[in-house]
Amino acid sequence: MADPIIHLLDEETISHIAAGEVVERPASVVKELVENAIDAGASRIRLRVKSDGTGIRQITVIDDGSGMSPEDAHLAFRQHATSKITTAGDLAGISTLGFRGEALASIAAVSEVTLTTRRRDDLAGTRITLSGGMITSVSECAAPPGTTIEVKSLFFNTPARRKFLRTVSTELAHVFDLMERTALSHPELSFQLVHQEKEKFITPGRGDLLETIQGLFGADRARGLIPLAPLRGEIPVVGYVAYPLGSRTNRNQIYISVNGRQITSASLVRAIRDGFGTSLAKGEYPFAVIDCRINPEDVDVNVHPTKREVRFSSDRQVVDAVRTTVWSALTEKSEKEVKIPHATQRPLSGHGEAVLDSSVSHRKPGLSVSEGAATYGRSDQQLRVTEPAGSPTPAPLVSSPALRVLGQVNGTYIIAISDEGELVIIDQHAAHEKIVFDLLQTREGDSSASQQLLVPVKVSLSRKDAALVMDAILDLRSAGFVIEEFGGDSVAVQAVPAGPVKLDDPAEVTSLLLEVIEGIRGPVGERRMRAFKTIACRAAIKGNAYLSQEQMERLVQQLFLAGPPYTCPHGRPAIVRFGSADLEHLFKRR
Ligand code: ADP
Ligand code: MG
């Protein structure tokens, strides 16, 4: 008989194969180490990353969790060694992030690891170093309570895997993204990310998701957020959603977790988008941070080697809960903030009508209408840009419904009555944005699109941005920019889109250009539209800008000239109408 051709693999080969499943790239190391820190009950978790031109050199995760005994520190690196489950039955209701007992073994198999750990009550800590999975030294050491794991020379012994790594910046981006996702799924813990000794972010860890979002993405992002409230009878879904900022259409801004475990799920991404209904433009993705609170017994977490995906016992139920929770948060918000500006909070009593009286609605404490000229200056310049040249009162191209402007609320909404007796509320920013966007499209490429700068503005760009500008030069030109290469990574801006910027302000010119190229990345077919959207958003009058009666009338007229659909380029409504039936309903007459 011939020798069998099948044989058992040796330990080392087995561990490399296992490692290949768990440790795809540097970000996978970070994921596993940070999850271990969370499972160890840490309250502060710090990640230090060092990179050079060739790759990520060192990953260090420091936690203040339980620490390990010297015996456990040894066992932790064995394959299938875990403190988190004992029997297969335990798999049915897992409440820790880890449970496979593979991560440390896998990471150690393909790198050089130093573990330093001490339990709070132990006098001494333990330090273990490993290389390619073999322990190279063990010693007692002084250490703060908790665990520090340092990983170097990742994939040094698996050249095939090393070859598949992408550029340093891509790998770093995955690491940052992973850390952001983790921080968002655990607002009760403080996360710090340090790259090359520079702090990239720190979250406060006080359990406030809003604060966490602000710590990660800044105050601008935190401002426009809409909170989700769990719905009765549905799986509880909590978190925040928001319309995309500016022209960001990135689907990577959707952060989903289930019981604090970050996951990827195409069906839940779709459910979130569905919750936005038609208010998102095609191809546009919202910002969302959601956590679904599901009974652990109804979630199977053991379906993916890196635990990135999970399976629900009822997929349908989870998808429905996400969609309806998002939907009802959005509609409730618009009811509170748009539909019923005063009626509910402040019943119309004695001088109630004054709310809709134009002379009153301009007034804010400390600001009287007579200050008009100064206050309205900038808005007026912005409004004029979008008016057809020459005729001050152009003949309507479409029959504009006669709208009588009554006044302005909070410097943001214009209140009017239509000739059909509807109460009409116009969001002045959304309306003007729509007007500018349409205008940009109609004047595409024509000379009125540009305003020549007296002195060209030199803008120094990063190498990447300079390349993007050159890539997008035609799109930028069609939007009104005239740009020339200036040598190195600088460009000279000779003309800018008519309207949005103050001509004498180089900082404004620069920031508009940067904003436009930031938004312009993406599929070629949409580039121009994205540039227009960004410019429109910048050019449009903002909320909180007090307008004169005449300015409001001009704006309303322009909006109707621009024609339907009456939504801003981002898909938000520019106009909300209340017919007599709606009003009767609001006042419970019917
Ligand atoms: P798993 O997390 O699936 O149990 P790991 O290989 O990631 O498997 O870790 C093995 C064991 O090592 C864990 O079960 C835990 O007991 C211990 N451990 C790992 N990291 C830490 C840490 N940061 N603090 C305390 N214990 C840890
Ligand atoms: Mg683990």
XYZ file of C-alpha atoms and ligand atoms in Angstrom:
618
model
C 0.000 0.000 0.000
C 1.223 3.470 -0.851
C 1.910 6.004 1.916
C -1.147 8.129 2.698
C -1.042 11.539 1.082
C -2.994 13.124 3.945
C -1.050 14.060 7.070
C -1.659 16.159 10.166
C -0.232 19.679 10.179
C 2.360 20.615 12.774
C 1.520 23.025 15.608
C 3.305 25.977 14.057
C 1.461 25.693 10.762
C -1.839 25.311 12.589
C -1.228 28.437 14.603
C -0.322 30.422 11.478
C -3.518 29.348 9.787
C -5.554 30.295 12.841
C -3.719 33.593 13.106
C -4.540 34.332 9.497
C -8.243 34.272 10.339
C -8.060 36.521 13.367
C -5.223 38.866 12.466
C -5.902 40.298 9.053
C -4.101 43.577 9.558
C -2.837 45.906 12.296
C -6.356 47.079 13.043
C -7.340 43.492 13.930
C -4.644 43.444 16.598
C -6.004 46.673 18.015
C -9.533 45.298 17.976
C -8.643 42.168 19.928
C -6.440 43.934 22.476
C -8.961 46.664 23.120
C -11.782 44.137 23.455
C -9.734 42.231 26.013
C -9.216 45.443 27.962
C -12.960 46.101 27.956
C -13.672 42.536 29.087
C -11.131 43.016 31.887
C -13.294 45.807 33.288
C -10.971 48.673 32.377
C -12.267 52.210 32.656
C -9.405 53.876 30.771
C -7.943 52.347 27.640
C -5.048 53.920 25.828
C -3.744 52.994 22.407
C -0.306 54.098 21.237
C 0.626 53.546 17.633
C 3.961 54.151 15.979
C 4.527 53.994 12.258
C 7.228 54.840 9.760
C 7.317 55.010 5.975
C 7.081 51.258 5.625
C 4.299 50.365 7.998
C 2.863 50.317 11.483
C 5.795 49.486 13.727
C 4.316 49.228 17.151
C 0.917 48.892 18.757
C 0.564 49.294 22.506
C -2.662 48.950 24.452
C -2.658 50.018 28.079
C -5.579 49.316 30.366
C -6.436 49.740 34.030
C -8.503 46.570 34.198
C -8.265 43.458 36.342
C -4.744 42.409 35.363
C -3.648 38.750 35.419
C -1.920 36.440 37.839
C 1.491 35.085 36.712
C -0.145 31.729 35.914
C -2.922 33.274 33.854
C -0.446 35.475 32.036
C 1.224 32.297 30.750
C -2.035 30.592 29.881
C -3.393 33.617 28.049
C -1.125 32.944 25.064
C -2.158 29.312 24.650
C -4.552 28.525 21.840
C -8.158 28.129 22.954
C -7.347 29.479 26.400
C -10.033 31.731 27.807
C -11.512 32.768 31.120
C -14.781 33.766 29.489
C -16.604 30.547 28.711
C -16.304 26.989 29.980
C -18.734 24.887 27.996
C -20.350 25.009 24.586
C -23.590 25.830 26.394
C -22.092 29.169 27.431
C -21.983 30.183 23.774
C -25.732 30.685 23.888
C -25.665 33.866 25.948
C -22.328 35.607 25.678
C -21.957 38.935 27.415
C -18.211 39.430 26.940
C -16.636 40.637 23.704
C -14.144 37.757 23.582
C -14.841 34.070 24.065
C -12.822 32.152 21.479
C -9.552 32.212 23.373
C -7.664 32.655 20.123
C -6.667 36.263 19.899
C -3.564 36.460 22.050
C -2.264 33.158 20.706
C -2.848 34.317 17.145
C -1.291 37.729 17.622
C 1.736 36.252 19.400
C 2.218 33.697 16.606
C 2.879 36.396 14.023
C 4.694 39.120 15.965
C 6.849 40.053 18.931
C 4.762 40.641 22.035
C 5.525 42.018 25.472
C 2.845 41.590 28.112
C 3.097 43.443 31.415
C 0.344 42.854 33.921
C -0.478 43.174 37.597
C -3.577 42.549 39.611
C -4.369 45.362 42.000
C -3.657 43.273 45.109
C -0.469 41.581 43.884
C 2.819 42.975 45.076
C 4.675 42.366 41.843
C 3.647 42.305 38.220
C 4.600 39.827 35.519
C 6.371 40.511 32.257
C 6.376 37.962 29.461
C 7.927 38.395 26.051
C 7.201 36.186 23.079
C 8.479 35.975 19.546
C 6.618 34.042 16.876
C 4.504 32.451 19.591
C 7.446 31.157 21.685
C 8.038 32.597 25.150
C 11.488 34.223 25.188
C 11.535 35.662 28.703
C 9.512 35.832 31.913
C 10.233 38.132 34.816
C 8.703 39.818 37.818
C 8.449 43.546 37.457
C 6.966 46.676 38.888
C 3.804 47.661 37.070
C 0.679 49.731 37.582
C -2.495 47.721 38.113
C -3.873 46.555 34.793
C -2.364 45.225 31.622
C -0.096 46.608 28.932
C 0.442 44.699 25.711
C 2.979 45.841 23.181
C 3.038 44.288 19.710
C 5.976 44.802 17.342
C 7.212 43.305 14.062
C 3.729 42.257 13.031
C 3.789 39.545 10.315
C 7.591 39.326 10.497
C 7.320 35.570 9.948
C 4.421 35.598 7.477
C 5.714 37.433 4.409
C 2.621 36.487 2.410
C 0.373 38.399 4.800
C 2.764 41.315 4.957
C 2.553 41.664 1.188
C -1.198 42.176 1.381
C -0.991 45.148 3.683
C -1.974 48.427 2.103
C -0.199 51.742 2.444
C 0.663 52.982 5.916
C -2.025 55.637 5.740
C -4.677 53.073 4.830
C -3.681 50.788 7.691
C -3.622 53.740 10.076
C -7.046 54.795 8.855
C -8.367 51.326 9.696
C -6.838 51.559 13.162
C -8.330 54.990 13.818
C -11.718 53.901 12.510
C -11.676 50.804 14.676
C -10.819 52.833 17.754
C -13.561 55.369 16.980
C -16.095 52.593 16.569
C -15.055 51.037 19.843
C -15.232 54.345 21.686
C -18.723 54.980 20.285
C -19.967 51.599 21.411
C -18.655 52.248 24.944
C -19.333 55.844 25.980
C -18.912 54.758 29.610
C -15.187 54.109 29.020
C -12.452 56.623 28.272
C -10.438 55.915 25.126
C -7.305 57.709 24.074
C -5.531 57.305 20.763
C -1.961 58.519 20.411
C -0.075 58.309 17.128
C 3.643 59.231 17.027
C 3.321 60.724 20.519
C 0.493 63.011 19.348
C -2.972 62.644 20.818
C -5.539 62.051 18.071
C -8.524 61.937 20.360
C -9.663 61.229 23.865
C -13.194 60.493 24.975
C -14.335 61.476 28.455
C -15.910 58.128 29.367
C -18.681 59.592 31.454
C -21.363 57.537 29.773
C -22.633 60.415 27.669
C -22.683 59.359 24.007
C -23.099 62.946 22.853
C -19.884 63.941 24.619
C -18.160 60.960 23.066
C -19.261 61.956 19.581
C -18.068 65.477 20.219
C -14.708 64.183 21.474
C -14.283 62.206 18.275
C -15.786 64.361 15.568
C -15.969 67.860 17.010
C -18.683 70.256 18.028
C -20.038 70.788 14.504
C -20.970 67.163 14.154
C -22.395 66.992 17.665
C -24.707 69.951 17.066
C -26.954 68.520 14.383
C -27.684 65.231 16.106
C -31.115 63.770 16.588
C -31.470 61.436 19.591
C -33.153 58.077 19.204
C -35.671 57.013 21.792
C -36.561 53.340 22.184
C -40.085 52.609 21.003
C -42.585 50.717 23.049
C -43.038 47.149 21.847
C -39.862 47.212 19.753
C -36.320 46.055 20.427
C -34.700 49.062 22.136
C -32.469 51.028 19.773
C -30.551 53.983 21.202
C -28.075 56.486 19.815
C -28.056 59.470 17.484
C -28.604 60.072 13.813
C -28.007 63.126 11.639
C -28.137 64.281 8.092
C -24.753 64.211 6.385
C -22.682 67.301 7.085
C -21.895 69.461 4.092
C -21.335 67.153 1.196
C -20.227 64.093 3.099
C -21.875 61.060 1.632
C -19.700 58.566 3.353
C -21.289 55.327 4.420
C -18.426 54.882 6.886
C -20.116 57.332 9.169
C -22.585 54.680 10.279
C -21.627 53.045 13.553
C -23.633 50.054 14.642
C -23.297 47.999 17.767
C -25.328 45.284 19.427
C -25.127 45.266 23.213
C -21.884 47.244 22.963
C -20.315 44.944 20.373
C -19.504 46.831 17.183
C -20.642 44.987 14.118
C -20.970 45.452 10.399
C -24.366 44.792 8.907
C -25.526 45.741 5.454
C -29.142 45.118 6.409
C -28.988 47.483 9.395
C -27.264 50.166 7.308
C -30.173 49.846 4.907
C -32.658 49.981 7.772
C -31.140 53.262 8.983
C -31.307 54.755 5.502
C -34.881 53.542 5.127
C -35.680 55.308 8.378
C -34.676 58.557 6.665
C -37.234 57.852 3.955
C -36.954 60.123 0.951
C -35.205 62.887 2.823
C -31.786 61.598 1.770
C -30.649 62.095 -1.779
C -29.697 59.061 -3.825
C -26.330 57.721 -2.768
C -26.287 59.855 0.352
C -25.619 58.240 3.724
C -26.486 59.735 7.062
C -24.356 59.914 10.165
C -25.563 57.372 12.697
C -24.405 55.859 15.952
C -26.790 53.184 17.127
C -26.739 50.433 19.693
C -29.381 47.696 19.593
C -30.165 46.269 23.006
C -31.059 42.690 22.296
C -31.402 39.802 24.700
C -27.993 38.033 24.355
C -29.817 34.766 23.839
C -31.276 36.110 20.619
C -27.882 37.016 19.176
C -25.422 34.481 17.796
C -21.989 36.062 18.004
C -20.126 32.930 17.005
C -20.449 33.257 13.251
C -17.316 35.146 12.235
C -13.655 34.647 13.212
C -13.177 38.305 14.115
C -16.720 38.507 15.538
C -17.464 41.329 13.102
C -20.809 39.905 12.112
C -23.574 38.490 14.244
C -26.782 36.647 13.523
C -30.139 37.465 15.078
C -32.798 34.942 15.905
C -35.221 37.342 14.219
C -33.543 39.499 11.622
C -36.826 41.069 10.592
C -37.569 42.278 14.104
C -34.209 44.017 14.469
C -34.396 45.643 11.047
C -37.924 46.889 11.771
C -36.931 48.260 15.158
C -34.020 50.211 13.680
C -36.039 51.616 10.799
C -39.037 52.714 12.850
C -36.922 54.132 15.678
C -34.941 56.285 13.250
C -38.069 57.285 11.398
C -39.983 58.322 14.468
C -37.033 60.282 15.864
C -36.791 62.239 12.617
C -40.498 62.943 12.324
C -40.834 63.883 15.961
C -37.954 66.271 15.621
C -39.445 67.962 12.625
C -42.775 68.223 14.411
C -41.162 69.850 17.387
C -38.784 72.102 15.534
C -40.507 72.884 12.303
C -44.177 72.178 12.348
C -45.270 73.719 15.608
C -42.952 76.599 16.250
C -44.875 78.182 19.100
C -48.382 76.910 19.299
C -47.725 74.123 21.762
C -45.101 75.656 23.984
C -46.696 79.067 24.097
C -50.466 79.022 23.625
C -51.736 81.907 21.564
C -53.050 84.237 24.260
C -53.566 88.022 24.277
C -50.676 89.119 22.092
C -50.182 85.729 20.558
C -50.769 86.897 17.040
C -47.721 89.032 17.392
C -45.687 85.902 16.875
C -46.601 86.071 13.260
C -46.313 89.820 13.042
C -43.316 90.780 11.001
C -42.408 93.776 13.111
C -42.178 91.613 16.199
C -40.515 88.576 14.777
C -37.449 90.566 13.829
C -36.925 91.608 17.337
C -34.598 89.845 19.648
C -33.647 91.219 23.008
C -30.961 93.774 22.408
C -31.422 93.853 18.665
C -33.830 96.237 17.069
C -34.891 96.397 13.475
C -33.341 99.799 12.988
C -29.934 98.216 13.266
C -30.939 96.597 10.029
C -28.363 97.878 7.616
C -25.443 96.523 9.594
C -27.116 93.294 10.580
C -28.447 92.507 7.153
C -25.310 93.498 5.259
C -23.797 90.099 4.642
C -27.132 88.396 3.965
C -27.995 91.047 1.475
C -24.799 90.477 -0.467
C -25.513 86.738 -0.387
C -29.062 87.200 -1.594
C -28.113 89.496 -4.449
C -25.751 86.979 -5.938
C -28.657 84.742 -6.761
C -30.799 87.418 -8.301
C -30.957 87.589 -12.078
C -28.795 90.482 -13.222
C -30.467 93.641 -14.507
C -34.122 93.486 -13.665
C -34.825 94.083 -10.010
C -38.194 92.366 -10.215
C -37.962 89.670 -12.855
C -41.114 88.396 -14.427
C -42.003 85.041 -12.926
C -41.167 82.145 -15.212
C -43.629 79.913 -13.475
C -46.798 81.133 -11.913
C -45.530 81.689 -8.408
C -48.189 81.076 -5.831
C -48.898 84.394 -4.225
C -47.221 84.212 -0.845
C -47.659 86.941 1.687
C -44.635 87.050 3.957
C -45.654 87.637 7.564
C -42.345 87.519 9.330
C -39.415 85.544 10.529
C -39.033 83.217 13.492
C -35.731 82.782 15.320
C -33.882 84.379 12.429
C -34.278 81.087 10.613
C -37.823 80.437 9.387
C -39.895 82.672 7.188
C -43.606 82.536 7.920
C -46.043 83.234 5.115
C -49.626 82.730 3.987
C -50.409 81.353 0.567
C -53.355 82.556 -1.449
C -54.962 79.212 -0.749
C -54.954 80.060 2.933
C -52.142 77.717 3.881
C -49.686 78.549 6.596
C -46.285 78.230 4.943
C -42.996 77.944 6.787
C -39.789 78.283 4.836
C -36.380 77.296 6.107
C -34.369 80.219 4.774
C -31.059 78.357 4.600
C -32.494 75.298 2.861
C -34.443 77.521 0.495
C -31.492 79.668 -0.430
C -29.241 76.657 -0.779
C -31.654 75.210 -3.305
C -31.718 78.513 -5.188
C -27.930 78.761 -5.360
C -27.602 75.112 -6.340
C -30.002 75.535 -9.237
C -28.242 78.684 -10.284
C -24.854 76.973 -10.289
C -26.259 74.291 -12.532
C -27.779 76.706 -15.022
C -24.728 78.911 -15.263
C -22.340 75.953 -15.423
C -19.213 76.991 -17.247
C -20.473 80.461 -18.173
C -18.457 83.508 -17.268
C -20.946 84.874 -14.733
C -20.113 81.838 -12.610
C -16.793 83.369 -11.601
C -15.730 86.405 -9.703
C -12.203 87.480 -10.466
C -10.004 88.048 -7.426
C -8.056 91.306 -7.474
C -5.065 89.564 -6.018
C -4.757 85.832 -6.725
C -4.720 83.824 -3.538
C -1.913 81.326 -3.143
C -3.014 78.167 -1.372
C -0.468 75.658 -0.084
C -1.894 72.181 -0.107
C -0.906 68.793 1.152
C 0.414 66.574 -1.601
C -2.832 64.622 -1.589
C -5.023 67.711 -1.778
C -2.890 69.176 -4.543
C -3.407 65.992 -6.530
C -7.141 66.145 -5.860
C -7.340 69.733 -7.056
C -5.552 68.816 -10.286
C -7.857 65.831 -10.738
C -10.887 67.987 -10.234
C -9.724 71.008 -12.179
C -12.521 70.768 -14.751
C -15.217 70.330 -12.143
C -13.808 73.257 -10.218
C -13.770 75.365 -13.361
C -17.365 74.566 -14.171
C -18.270 75.754 -10.694
C -16.468 79.050 -11.234
C -12.988 78.491 -9.831
C -10.040 79.540 -11.953
C -6.942 77.853 -10.623
C -3.364 77.580 -11.766
C -0.485 75.463 -10.609
C 1.949 77.528 -8.635
C 4.818 75.122 -8.200
C 5.359 72.569 -5.475
C 2.073 71.702 -3.910
C 0.665 75.195 -4.149
C -1.976 76.583 -6.446
C -2.955 80.132 -7.268
C -6.674 80.835 -7.175
C -7.488 83.555 -9.711
C -11.272 83.450 -9.497
C -13.838 81.895 -7.231
C -17.500 80.962 -7.659
C -19.525 84.145 -7.673
C -21.201 84.611 -4.362
C -20.032 82.598 -1.460
C -16.772 84.209 -0.425
C -15.693 87.627 0.676
C -13.335 88.625 -2.082
C -10.794 90.254 0.133
C -10.387 87.361 2.492
C -7.712 84.807 1.497
C -8.700 82.585 4.411
C -12.234 82.318 3.039
C -10.985 81.536 -0.449
C -8.759 78.809 0.929
C -11.394 77.257 3.141
C -13.950 77.189 0.327
C -11.485 75.476 -1.995
C -10.580 72.900 0.654
C -14.208 72.244 1.435
C -15.032 71.737 -2.215
C -12.209 69.286 -2.846
C -13.029 67.435 0.331
C -16.541 66.863 -0.946
C -15.468 66.154 -4.489
C -13.908 62.755 -3.798
C -16.059 59.978 -5.026
C -17.655 58.631 -8.142
C -16.810 60.663 -11.194
C -20.397 61.154 -12.341
C -21.371 62.957 -9.161
C -18.303 65.098 -8.672
C -19.685 68.236 -10.197
C -22.948 67.985 -8.296
C -21.015 67.556 -5.082
C -18.937 70.631 -5.785
C -22.128 72.577 -6.447
C -23.687 71.320 -3.239
C -20.744 72.426 -1.173
C -20.655 75.835 -2.772
C -24.410 76.231 -2.414
C -24.210 75.410 1.262
C -21.481 77.985 1.780
C -23.147 80.620 -0.350
C -26.569 80.381 1.178
C -27.689 82.655 3.969
C -27.523 80.833 7.261
C -30.081 80.318 9.929
C -29.994 82.914 12.670
C -29.634 85.726 10.173
C -32.251 88.404 10.556
C -33.765 89.469 7.271
C -35.737 92.541 6.350
C -39.248 92.193 5.002
C -37.980 93.026 1.527
C -35.188 90.468 1.711
C -37.613 87.769 2.759
C -39.921 88.605 -0.114
C -37.047 88.450 -2.582
C -35.957 85.107 -1.211
C -39.445 83.639 -1.466
C -39.791 84.888 -5.000
C -36.453 83.381 -6.004
C -37.434 80.084 -4.486
C -40.551 79.851 -6.597
C -38.633 80.930 -9.673
C -36.258 78.089 -9.013
C -39.215 75.731 -9.135
C -39.878 72.377 -7.496
C -38.763 70.200 -5.843
C -38.731 72.372 -2.789
C -35.990 70.596 -0.973
C -32.409 71.701 -0.472
C -29.718 69.771 -2.359
C -29.217 67.654 0.753
C -32.821 66.549 0.614
C -34.122 68.486 3.601
C -37.437 70.213 3.023
C -37.227 73.928 2.333
C -40.957 74.466 2.726
C -43.533 73.074 5.092
C -47.208 73.861 4.479
C -50.206 73.564 6.731
C -53.567 73.523 5.016
C -56.708 74.310 6.932
C -57.220 70.599 7.662
C -53.730 70.411 9.213
C -54.417 73.437 11.362
C -57.747 72.070 12.502
C -56.017 68.880 13.407
C -53.306 70.721 15.358
C -55.894 72.560 17.390
C -57.956 69.430 17.817
C -60.974 70.977 16.148
C -61.411 67.732 14.304
P -10.645 35.611 24.732
O -10.721 37.089 24.854
O -11.473 35.100 23.629
O -10.897 34.921 26.030
P -7.848 36.073 24.245
O -6.798 35.249 23.576
O -8.131 37.389 23.677
O -9.160 35.197 24.305
O -7.428 36.241 25.760
C -7.204 35.096 26.560
C -7.447 35.381 28.025
O -6.438 36.259 28.507
C -8.752 36.082 28.311
O -9.816 35.168 28.439
C -8.449 36.808 29.620
O -8.660 35.968 30.712
C -6.967 37.094 29.519
N -6.701 38.490 29.093
C -6.399 38.903 27.856
N -6.225 40.247 27.812
C -6.409 40.681 29.073
C -6.359 41.989 29.693
N -6.097 43.104 28.983
N -6.592 42.066 31.019
C -6.875 40.947 31.747
N -6.932 39.704 31.221
C -6.701 39.559 29.895
Mg -10.002 38.370 23.438
